[in-house]
Amino acid sequence: MEIRKHFEYNPILDLTVAQIGINKWNWTSIENEDEVLAKEIMKKNKFDVLPITESDGKTNKYYSTRTWGDYNQLNLNKIEKTKTIYYRTSLADLIQKFNEEEEHYFFLANNKDVLGLVSFVNLNCFAVYNYLFQIIADIEQSVAVKLKEHINEDEIIKSFSESQDSHLLNIISEFQNSRKHNVDSNIFEHMYLQTIGITINKFLNHLPKNLKSLNKFSKKFSPEGTYGEVRNKVMHPVRPILSDRTSIGKINELLSDYHIIKETLNIKP
């Protein structure tokens, strides 16, 4: 059994704030209430929050900018309960909290101590990019598999071939080219995120009643749709993916839809 487990792949889509935030053992902090020093450190490092670590190692206060990105005026704050979240909170719940509340940072805590800090800037880490990529990939693959169960391949090929949509015509061209080279593939293997949204809409009448609700998400699969926009950002990790409330809102929408889509796909007709 010890050897066998190395041949098994069981991915779990799970990411917590502790894994993406900065912990108190690694963060930059100051030991005293020194506003001059705080301004210097925060301006140099572009910090909007600077914890104050007391002699006993605990953190109860911090400096923050009054205006995000302006280091000329600071506030000295006590860490209130409303400014903290449990350090094992999921990324999805953090995104939802950021989306619903006028905050761009939270301290991470257990039932007695402050253990770290998470802010907008931490959301641009590799772990978040990787997590979102898995979400997008799972939506693309799982929906395609379900469509394949209910839609005849020949009908899709006919419909795409007669379309004026250059995207669909390119899909057909790629598919036909693979057949010429004796590659054993089906039309679904040549689909992109965008194609899946189009297919849902075009062949809605072919789907059983419980899957028809997928059509309300079909426009979001397009390059201009929520899923398409997130996918494009995820594929270019040197660019910030989460930087303001608009981008936070789009990620929140994706993660919320993801759970609904997965629940829909698991309902048997």
PDB file of C-alpha atoms in Angstrom:
ATOM      1  CA  MET A   1       0.000   0.000   0.000  1.00  0.00           C
ATOM      2  CA  GLU A   2       2.905   2.369   0.686  1.00  0.00           C
ATOM      3  CA  ILE A   3       4.117   2.017  -2.912  1.00  0.00           C
ATOM      4  CA  ARG A   4       0.645   2.034  -4.459  1.00  0.00           C
ATOM      5  CA  LYS A   5      -0.222   5.483  -3.103  1.00  0.00           C
ATOM      6  CA  HIS A   6       2.556   6.978  -5.233  1.00  0.00           C
ATOM      7  CA  PHE A   7       0.647   5.914  -8.354  1.00  0.00           C
ATOM      8  CA  GLU A   8      -2.520   7.739  -7.329  1.00  0.00           C
ATOM      9  CA  TYR A   9      -3.365  11.337  -8.157  1.00  0.00           C
ATOM     10  CA  ASN A  10      -6.109  12.867  -6.079  1.00  0.00           C
ATOM     11  CA  PRO A  11      -6.093  16.635  -6.611  1.00  0.00           C
ATOM     12  CA  ILE A  12      -7.914  18.677  -4.001  1.00  0.00           C
ATOM     13  CA  LEU A  13      -8.906  22.212  -4.853  1.00  0.00           C
ATOM     14  CA  ASP A  14      -8.137  23.789  -1.523  1.00  0.00           C
ATOM     15  CA  LEU A  15      -6.308  27.010  -0.743  1.00  0.00           C
ATOM     16  CA  THR A  16      -6.390  28.921   2.538  1.00  0.00           C
ATOM     17  CA  VAL A  17      -5.476  32.472   3.485  1.00  0.00           C
ATOM     18  CA  ALA A  18      -2.570  31.154   5.566  1.00  0.00           C
ATOM     19  CA  GLN A  19      -1.012  29.763   2.389  1.00  0.00           C
ATOM     20  CA  ILE A  20      -1.229  33.018   0.455  1.00  0.00           C
ATOM     21  CA  GLY A  21      -0.808  35.663   3.169  1.00  0.00           C
ATOM     22  CA  ILE A  22       2.349  36.644   5.056  1.00  0.00           C
ATOM     23  CA  ASN A  23       2.873  35.049   8.455  1.00  0.00           C
ATOM     24  CA  LYS A  24       4.094  36.925  11.539  1.00  0.00           C
ATOM     25  CA  TRP A  25       7.404  35.057  11.501  1.00  0.00           C
ATOM     26  CA  ASN A  26       8.275  36.461   8.086  1.00  0.00           C
ATOM     27  CA  TRP A  27       6.546  39.808   7.908  1.00  0.00           C
ATOM     28  CA  THR A  28       8.178  43.216   8.253  1.00  0.00           C
ATOM     29  CA  SER A  29       7.142  45.007  11.441  1.00  0.00           C
ATOM     30  CA  ILE A  30       8.368  47.607  13.933  1.00  0.00           C
ATOM     31  CA  GLU A  31       8.763  47.235  17.688  1.00  0.00           C
ATOM     32  CA  ASN A  32       7.458  50.628  18.833  1.00  0.00           C
ATOM     33  CA  GLU A  33       4.933  53.296  17.917  1.00  0.00           C
ATOM     34  CA  ASP A  34       7.294  55.301  15.740  1.00  0.00           C
ATOM     35  CA  GLU A  35       5.370  57.060  12.963  1.00  0.00           C
ATOM     36  CA  VAL A  36       8.473  58.530  11.328  1.00  0.00           C
ATOM     37  CA  LEU A  37      10.085  55.101  11.017  1.00  0.00           C
ATOM     38  CA  ALA A  38       6.773  53.568   9.945  1.00  0.00           C
ATOM     39  CA  LYS A  39       6.412  56.078   7.081  1.00  0.00           C
ATOM     40  CA  GLU A  40       9.960  55.349   5.944  1.00  0.00           C
ATOM     41  CA  ILE A  41       9.462  51.572   5.907  1.00  0.00           C
ATOM     42  CA  MET A  42       6.001  51.709   4.338  1.00  0.00           C
ATOM     43  CA  LYS A  43       7.034  54.122   1.589  1.00  0.00           C
ATOM     44  CA  LYS A  44      10.173  52.114   0.766  1.00  0.00           C
ATOM     45  CA  ASN A  45       8.291  48.805   0.574  1.00  0.00           C
ATOM     46  CA  LYS A  46       4.943  50.193  -0.663  1.00  0.00           C
ATOM     47  CA  PHE A  47       3.172  48.789   2.405  1.00  0.00           C
ATOM     48  CA  ASP A  48      -0.292  50.047   3.294  1.00  0.00           C
ATOM     49  CA  VAL A  49      -0.193  48.134   6.574  1.00  0.00           C
ATOM     50  CA  LEU A  50       2.696  47.815   9.026  1.00  0.00           C
ATOM     51  CA  PRO A  51       2.259  45.671  12.166  1.00  0.00           C
ATOM     52  CA  ILE A  52       3.731  46.639  15.522  1.00  0.00           C
ATOM     53  CA  THR A  53       5.293  43.616  17.233  1.00  0.00           C
ATOM     54  CA  GLU A  54       5.534  43.982  21.010  1.00  0.00           C
ATOM     55  CA  SER A  55       8.318  42.623  23.207  1.00  0.00           C
ATOM     56  CA  ASP A  56       6.300  39.492  24.007  1.00  0.00           C
ATOM     57  CA  GLY A  57       5.950  38.723  20.292  1.00  0.00           C
ATOM     58  CA  LYS A  58       2.259  39.646  20.126  1.00  0.00           C
ATOM     59  CA  THR A  59       0.724  42.104  17.677  1.00  0.00           C
ATOM     60  CA  ASN A  60      -2.155  44.260  18.864  1.00  0.00           C
ATOM     61  CA  LYS A  61      -1.603  47.481  16.894  1.00  0.00           C
ATOM     62  CA  TYR A  62      -0.521  48.577  13.440  1.00  0.00           C
ATOM     63  CA  TYR A  63      -0.017  51.558  11.198  1.00  0.00           C
ATOM     64  CA  SER A  64      -2.046  51.963   8.014  1.00  0.00           C
ATOM     65  CA  THR A  65      -2.233  54.542   5.246  1.00  0.00           C
ATOM     66  CA  ARG A  66      -5.276  56.795   5.343  1.00  0.00           C
ATOM     67  CA  THR A  67      -5.441  56.622   1.560  1.00  0.00           C
ATOM     68  CA  TRP A  68      -4.290  53.492  -0.225  1.00  0.00           C
ATOM     69  CA  GLY A  69      -0.815  54.157  -1.675  1.00  0.00           C
ATOM     70  CA  ASP A  70      -0.335  57.530   0.081  1.00  0.00           C
ATOM     71  CA  TYR A  71       2.376  57.241   2.744  1.00  0.00           C
ATOM     72  CA  ASN A  72       2.308  60.849   3.969  1.00  0.00           C
ATOM     73  CA  GLN A  73      -0.491  60.361   6.479  1.00  0.00           C
ATOM     74  CA  LEU A  74      -0.825  57.281   8.668  1.00  0.00           C
ATOM     75  CA  ASN A  75      -3.307  55.995  11.188  1.00  0.00           C
ATOM     76  CA  LEU A  76      -2.301  54.158  14.344  1.00  0.00           C
ATOM     77  CA  ASN A  77      -4.868  51.397  14.855  1.00  0.00           C
ATOM     78  CA  LYS A  78      -5.759  48.744  17.353  1.00  0.00           C
ATOM     79  CA  ILE A  79      -6.468  45.375  15.725  1.00  0.00           C
ATOM     80  CA  GLU A  80     -10.214  44.965  16.158  1.00  0.00           C
ATOM     81  CA  LYS A  81     -12.042  41.680  15.690  1.00  0.00           C
ATOM     82  CA  THR A  82     -13.692  43.047  12.538  1.00  0.00           C
ATOM     83  CA  LYS A  83     -10.219  43.358  11.002  1.00  0.00           C
ATOM     84  CA  THR A  84      -9.366  39.690  11.547  1.00  0.00           C
ATOM     85  CA  ILE A  85     -10.312  36.415   9.880  1.00  0.00           C
ATOM     86  CA  TYR A  86      -9.551  32.823  10.804  1.00  0.00           C
ATOM     87  CA  TYR A  87      -6.190  31.828   9.362  1.00  0.00           C
ATOM     88  CA  ARG A  88      -7.627  28.689   7.724  1.00  0.00           C
ATOM     89  CA  THR A  89     -10.373  30.562   5.873  1.00  0.00           C
ATOM     90  CA  SER A  90     -10.660  29.414   2.246  1.00  0.00           C
ATOM     91  CA  LEU A  91      -9.610  31.603  -0.656  1.00  0.00           C
ATOM     92  CA  ALA A  92     -13.206  31.611  -1.931  1.00  0.00           C
ATOM     93  CA  ASP A  93     -14.506  32.936   1.397  1.00  0.00           C
ATOM     94  CA  LEU A  94     -11.743  35.553   1.518  1.00  0.00           C
ATOM     95  CA  ILE A  95     -12.604  36.754  -1.988  1.00  0.00           C
ATOM     96  CA  GLN A  96     -16.274  36.952  -1.038  1.00  0.00           C
ATOM     97  CA  LYS A  97     -15.393  38.937   2.095  1.00  0.00           C
ATOM     98  CA  PHE A  98     -13.200  41.339   0.106  1.00  0.00           C
ATOM     99  CA  ASN A  99     -16.011  41.710  -2.426  1.00  0.00           C
ATOM    100  CA  GLU A 100     -18.708  42.458   0.143  1.00  0.00           C
ATOM    101  CA  GLU A 101     -16.759  44.672   2.534  1.00  0.00           C
ATOM    102  CA  GLU A 102     -14.844  47.917   1.987  1.00  0.00           C
ATOM    103  CA  GLU A 103     -11.529  46.384   3.025  1.00  0.00           C
ATOM    104  CA  HIS A 104      -8.343  45.466   1.216  1.00  0.00           C
ATOM    105  CA  TYR A 105      -6.601  43.626   4.057  1.00  0.00           C
ATOM    106  CA  PHE A 106      -7.293  41.411   7.058  1.00  0.00           C
ATOM    107  CA  PHE A 107      -5.148  40.100   9.894  1.00  0.00           C
ATOM    108  CA  LEU A 108      -5.048  36.317  10.207  1.00  0.00           C
ATOM    109  CA  ALA A 109      -5.750  34.914  13.637  1.00  0.00           C
ATOM    110  CA  ASN A 110      -6.729  31.898  15.676  1.00  0.00           C
ATOM    111  CA  ASN A 111      -8.823  32.141  18.820  1.00  0.00           C
ATOM    112  CA  LYS A 112      -6.168  34.103  20.731  1.00  0.00           C
ATOM    113  CA  ASP A 113      -3.291  35.412  18.591  1.00  0.00           C
ATOM    114  CA  VAL A 114      -2.669  37.375  15.397  1.00  0.00           C
ATOM    115  CA  LEU A 115      -0.673  35.051  13.136  1.00  0.00           C
ATOM    116  CA  GLY A 116      -0.335  36.955   9.883  1.00  0.00           C
ATOM    117  CA  LEU A 117      -1.756  39.347   7.335  1.00  0.00           C
ATOM    118  CA  VAL A 118      -3.401  39.049   3.923  1.00  0.00           C
ATOM    119  CA  SER A 119      -4.091  41.879   1.474  1.00  0.00           C
ATOM    120  CA  PHE A 120      -4.916  42.443  -2.191  1.00  0.00           C
ATOM    121  CA  VAL A 121      -1.243  42.262  -3.152  1.00  0.00           C
ATOM    122  CA  ASN A 122      -0.919  38.720  -1.731  1.00  0.00           C
ATOM    123  CA  LEU A 123      -3.616  37.523  -4.121  1.00  0.00           C
ATOM    124  CA  ASN A 124      -1.207  37.827  -7.029  1.00  0.00           C
ATOM    125  CA  CYS A 125       0.935  34.948  -5.795  1.00  0.00           C
ATOM    126  CA  PHE A 126       1.574  31.779  -7.808  1.00  0.00           C
ATOM    127  CA  ALA A 127      -0.657  29.691  -5.533  1.00  0.00           C
ATOM    128  CA  VAL A 128      -3.703  31.795  -6.463  1.00  0.00           C
ATOM    129  CA  TYR A 129      -2.876  31.688 -10.194  1.00  0.00           C
ATOM    130  CA  ASN A 130      -2.516  27.917  -9.989  1.00  0.00           C
ATOM    131  CA  TYR A 131      -5.765  27.544  -8.032  1.00  0.00           C
ATOM    132  CA  LEU A 132      -7.743  29.642 -10.526  1.00  0.00           C
ATOM    133  CA  PHE A 133      -6.215  27.761 -13.451  1.00  0.00           C
ATOM    134  CA  GLN A 134      -7.461  24.488 -11.950  1.00  0.00           C
ATOM    135  CA  ILE A 135     -10.942  25.983 -11.506  1.00  0.00           C
ATOM    136  CA  ILE A 136     -11.082  27.146 -15.145  1.00  0.00           C
ATOM    137  CA  ALA A 137      -9.647  23.839 -16.408  1.00  0.00           C
ATOM    138  CA  ASP A 138     -12.149  21.834 -14.372  1.00  0.00           C
ATOM    139  CA  ILE A 139     -15.080  23.878 -15.704  1.00  0.00           C
ATOM    140  CA  GLU A 140     -13.852  23.457 -19.280  1.00  0.00           C
ATOM    141  CA  GLN A 141     -13.252  19.733 -19.018  1.00  0.00           C
ATOM    142  CA  SER A 142     -16.214  18.677 -16.898  1.00  0.00           C
ATOM    143  CA  VAL A 143     -18.751  20.647 -18.956  1.00  0.00           C
ATOM    144  CA  ALA A 144     -17.295  19.303 -22.234  1.00  0.00           C
ATOM    145  CA  VAL A 145     -17.559  15.736 -20.950  1.00  0.00           C
ATOM    146  CA  LYS A 146     -21.195  16.263 -20.031  1.00  0.00           C
ATOM    147  CA  LEU A 147     -22.017  17.845 -23.412  1.00  0.00           C
ATOM    148  CA  LYS A 148     -20.434  14.874 -25.173  1.00  0.00           C
ATOM    149  CA  GLU A 149     -22.896  12.576 -23.400  1.00  0.00           C
ATOM    150  CA  HIS A 150     -25.918  14.370 -24.849  1.00  0.00           C
ATOM    151  CA  ILE A 151     -24.949  16.007 -28.146  1.00  0.00           C
ATOM    152  CA  ASN A 152     -24.232  14.063 -31.326  1.00  0.00           C
ATOM    153  CA  GLU A 153     -20.793  14.831 -32.754  1.00  0.00           C
ATOM    154  CA  ASP A 154     -21.991  14.821 -36.376  1.00  0.00           C
ATOM    155  CA  GLU A 155     -24.595  17.474 -35.605  1.00  0.00           C
ATOM    156  CA  ILE A 156     -21.950  19.702 -34.027  1.00  0.00           C
ATOM    157  CA  ILE A 157     -19.641  19.277 -37.022  1.00  0.00           C
ATOM    158  CA  LYS A 158     -22.458  20.145 -39.420  1.00  0.00           C
ATOM    159  CA  SER A 159     -23.508  23.201 -37.416  1.00  0.00           C
ATOM    160  CA  PHE A 160     -19.966  24.529 -37.019  1.00  0.00           C
ATOM    161  CA  SER A 161     -19.168  23.939 -40.703  1.00  0.00           C
ATOM    162  CA  GLU A 162     -22.170  26.000 -41.788  1.00  0.00           C
ATOM    163  CA  SER A 163     -21.414  28.825 -39.368  1.00  0.00           C
ATOM    164  CA  GLN A 164     -20.036  32.260 -40.297  1.00  0.00           C
ATOM    165  CA  ASP A 165     -18.156  32.371 -36.978  1.00  0.00           C
ATOM    166  CA  SER A 166     -14.407  32.263 -37.699  1.00  0.00           C
ATOM    167  CA  HIS A 167     -13.759  30.637 -34.333  1.00  0.00           C
ATOM    168  CA  LEU A 168     -16.049  27.688 -35.113  1.00  0.00           C
ATOM    169  CA  LEU A 169     -14.638  27.358 -38.627  1.00  0.00           C
ATOM    170  CA  ASN A 170     -11.120  27.178 -37.157  1.00  0.00           C
ATOM    171  CA  ILE A 171     -12.279  24.413 -34.834  1.00  0.00           C
ATOM    172  CA  ILE A 172     -13.543  22.433 -37.827  1.00  0.00           C
ATOM    173  CA  SER A 173     -10.298  23.068 -39.721  1.00  0.00           C
ATOM    174  CA  GLU A 174      -8.207  21.778 -36.810  1.00  0.00           C
ATOM    175  CA  PHE A 175     -10.479  18.768 -36.427  1.00  0.00           C
ATOM    176  CA  GLN A 176     -10.330  17.863 -40.123  1.00  0.00           C
ATOM    177  CA  ASN A 177      -6.568  18.317 -40.178  1.00  0.00           C
ATOM    178  CA  SER A 178      -6.166  15.892 -37.284  1.00  0.00           C
ATOM    179  CA  ARG A 179      -8.300  13.338 -39.136  1.00  0.00           C
ATOM    180  CA  LYS A 180      -6.098  13.707 -42.222  1.00  0.00           C
ATOM    181  CA  HIS A 181      -3.120  12.777 -40.101  1.00  0.00           C
ATOM    182  CA  ASN A 182      -4.961   9.741 -38.716  1.00  0.00           C
ATOM    183  CA  VAL A 183      -5.265  11.217 -35.263  1.00  0.00           C
ATOM    184  CA  ASP A 184      -8.125   9.515 -33.458  1.00  0.00           C
ATOM    185  CA  SER A 185      -9.910  12.531 -31.940  1.00  0.00           C
ATOM    186  CA  ASN A 186     -13.408  13.854 -31.554  1.00  0.00           C
ATOM    187  CA  ILE A 187     -14.740  17.390 -31.996  1.00  0.00           C
ATOM    188  CA  PHE A 188     -14.913  17.968 -28.236  1.00  0.00           C
ATOM    189  CA  GLU A 189     -11.152  17.560 -27.920  1.00  0.00           C
ATOM    190  CA  HIS A 190     -10.701  20.579 -30.184  1.00  0.00           C
ATOM    191  CA  MET A 191     -12.978  22.879 -28.228  1.00  0.00           C
ATOM    192  CA  TYR A 192     -11.823  25.878 -26.242  1.00  0.00           C
ATOM    193  CA  LEU A 193     -13.516  27.584 -23.321  1.00  0.00           C
ATOM    194  CA  GLN A 194     -15.254  29.890 -25.799  1.00  0.00           C
ATOM    195  CA  THR A 195     -16.474  26.951 -27.930  1.00  0.00           C
ATOM    196  CA  ILE A 196     -18.083  25.268 -24.949  1.00  0.00           C
ATOM    197  CA  GLY A 197     -20.193  28.340 -24.200  1.00  0.00           C
ATOM    198  CA  ILE A 198     -21.288  28.516 -27.852  1.00  0.00           C
ATOM    199  CA  THR A 199     -22.122  24.790 -27.893  1.00  0.00           C
ATOM    200  CA  ILE A 200     -24.269  25.047 -24.768  1.00  0.00           C
ATOM    201  CA  ASN A 201     -26.289  27.836 -26.365  1.00  0.00           C
ATOM    202  CA  LYS A 202     -26.554  26.283 -29.846  1.00  0.00           C
ATOM    203  CA  PHE A 203     -27.568  22.831 -28.657  1.00  0.00           C
ATOM    204  CA  LEU A 204     -29.593  23.722 -25.578  1.00  0.00           C
ATOM    205  CA  ASN A 205     -32.559  21.643 -26.784  1.00  0.00           C
ATOM    206  CA  HIS A 206     -30.354  18.544 -26.847  1.00  0.00           C
ATOM    207  CA  LEU A 207     -29.649  18.780 -23.130  1.00  0.00           C
ATOM    208  CA  PRO A 208     -31.815  17.200 -20.438  1.00  0.00           C
ATOM    209  CA  LYS A 209     -33.892  19.524 -18.287  1.00  0.00           C
ATOM    210  CA  ASN A 210     -31.470  19.582 -15.361  1.00  0.00           C
ATOM    211  CA  LEU A 211     -28.593  20.752 -17.598  1.00  0.00           C
ATOM    212  CA  LYS A 212     -30.465  23.511 -19.412  1.00  0.00           C
ATOM    213  CA  SER A 213     -29.643  25.894 -16.561  1.00  0.00           C
ATOM    214  CA  LEU A 214     -26.031  25.872 -17.810  1.00  0.00           C
ATOM    215  CA  ASN A 215     -27.139  28.259 -20.549  1.00  0.00           C
ATOM    216  CA  LYS A 216     -27.220  31.170 -18.090  1.00  0.00           C
ATOM    217  CA  PHE A 217     -23.429  30.829 -17.890  1.00  0.00           C
ATOM    218  CA  SER A 218     -22.790  30.413 -21.647  1.00  0.00           C
ATOM    219  CA  LYS A 219     -21.874  34.069 -22.355  1.00  0.00           C
ATOM    220  CA  LYS A 220     -19.305  34.001 -19.560  1.00  0.00           C
ATOM    221  CA  PHE A 221     -17.239  31.438 -21.513  1.00  0.00           C
ATOM    222  CA  SER A 222     -16.456  33.980 -24.255  1.00  0.00           C
ATOM    223  CA  PRO A 223     -13.135  35.910 -24.310  1.00  0.00           C
ATOM    224  CA  GLU A 224     -15.034  38.996 -23.110  1.00  0.00           C
ATOM    225  CA  GLY A 225     -16.953  37.017 -20.489  1.00  0.00           C
ATOM    226  CA  THR A 226     -15.952  36.547 -16.867  1.00  0.00           C
ATOM    227  CA  TYR A 227     -14.377  33.096 -17.325  1.00  0.00           C
ATOM    228  CA  GLY A 228     -12.590  34.152 -20.503  1.00  0.00           C
ATOM    229  CA  GLU A 229     -11.141  37.260 -18.850  1.00  0.00           C
ATOM    230  CA  VAL A 230      -9.900  35.315 -15.829  1.00  0.00           C
ATOM    231  CA  ARG A 231      -8.408  32.624 -18.060  1.00  0.00           C
ATOM    232  CA  ASN A 232      -6.478  35.198 -20.076  1.00  0.00           C
ATOM    233  CA  LYS A 233      -5.030  36.715 -16.907  1.00  0.00           C
ATOM    234  CA  VAL A 234      -4.150  33.342 -15.422  1.00  0.00           C
ATOM    235  CA  MET A 235      -2.247  32.439 -18.583  1.00  0.00           C
ATOM    236  CA  HIS A 236      -0.038  35.520 -18.099  1.00  0.00           C
ATOM    237  CA  PRO A 237       1.080  35.298 -14.442  1.00  0.00           C
ATOM    238  CA  VAL A 238       3.514  38.216 -14.723  1.00  0.00           C
ATOM    239  CA  ARG A 239       0.457  40.497 -14.805  1.00  0.00           C
ATOM    240  CA  PRO A 240      -1.496  41.213 -11.607  1.00  0.00           C
ATOM    241  CA  ILE A 241      -4.755  39.317 -11.603  1.00  0.00           C
ATOM    242  CA  LEU A 242      -6.311  40.808  -8.484  1.00  0.00           C
ATOM    243  CA  SER A 243      -5.689  44.476  -7.914  1.00  0.00           C
ATOM    244  CA  ASP A 244      -8.980  46.292  -7.390  1.00  0.00           C
ATOM    245  CA  ARG A 245     -12.638  45.757  -6.539  1.00  0.00           C
ATOM    246  CA  THR A 246     -13.601  45.093 -10.151  1.00  0.00           C
ATOM    247  CA  SER A 247     -11.154  42.194 -10.481  1.00  0.00           C
ATOM    248  CA  ILE A 248     -12.126  40.919  -7.022  1.00  0.00           C
ATOM    249  CA  GLY A 249     -15.762  40.918  -8.136  1.00  0.00           C
ATOM    250  CA  LYS A 250     -15.001  38.880 -11.254  1.00  0.00           C
ATOM    251  CA  ILE A 251     -13.074  36.254  -9.286  1.00  0.00           C
ATOM    252  CA  ASN A 252     -15.876  36.087  -6.734  1.00  0.00           C
ATOM    253  CA  GLU A 253     -18.355  35.534  -9.571  1.00  0.00           C
ATOM    254  CA  LEU A 254     -16.219  32.746 -11.058  1.00  0.00           C
ATOM    255  CA  LEU A 255     -15.821  30.888  -7.755  1.00  0.00           C
ATOM    256  CA  SER A 256     -19.513  31.234  -6.941  1.00  0.00           C
ATOM    257  CA  ASP A 257     -20.524  29.971 -10.402  1.00  0.00           C
ATOM    258  CA  TYR A 258     -18.045  27.104 -10.172  1.00  0.00           C
ATOM    259  CA  HIS A 259     -19.867  25.480  -7.273  1.00  0.00           C
ATOM    260  CA  ILE A 260     -23.243  25.900  -8.985  1.00  0.00           C
ATOM    261  CA  ILE A 261     -21.928  24.411 -12.238  1.00  0.00           C
ATOM    262  CA  LYS A 262     -20.385  21.413 -10.476  1.00  0.00           C
ATOM    263  CA  GLU A 263     -23.589  20.777  -8.551  1.00  0.00           C
ATOM    264  CA  THR A 264     -25.572  20.973 -11.807  1.00  0.00           C
ATOM    265  CA  LEU A 265     -23.274  18.512 -13.574  1.00  0.00           C
ATOM    266  CA  ASN A 266     -23.579  16.008 -10.758  1.00  0.00           C
ATOM    267  CA  ILE A 267     -27.403  15.932 -10.888  1.00  0.00           C
ATOM    268  CA  LYS A 268     -28.574  12.841 -12.726  1.00  0.00           C
ATOM    269  CA  PRO A 269     -31.363  13.315 -15.303  1.00  0.00           C
TER     270      PRO A 269
END
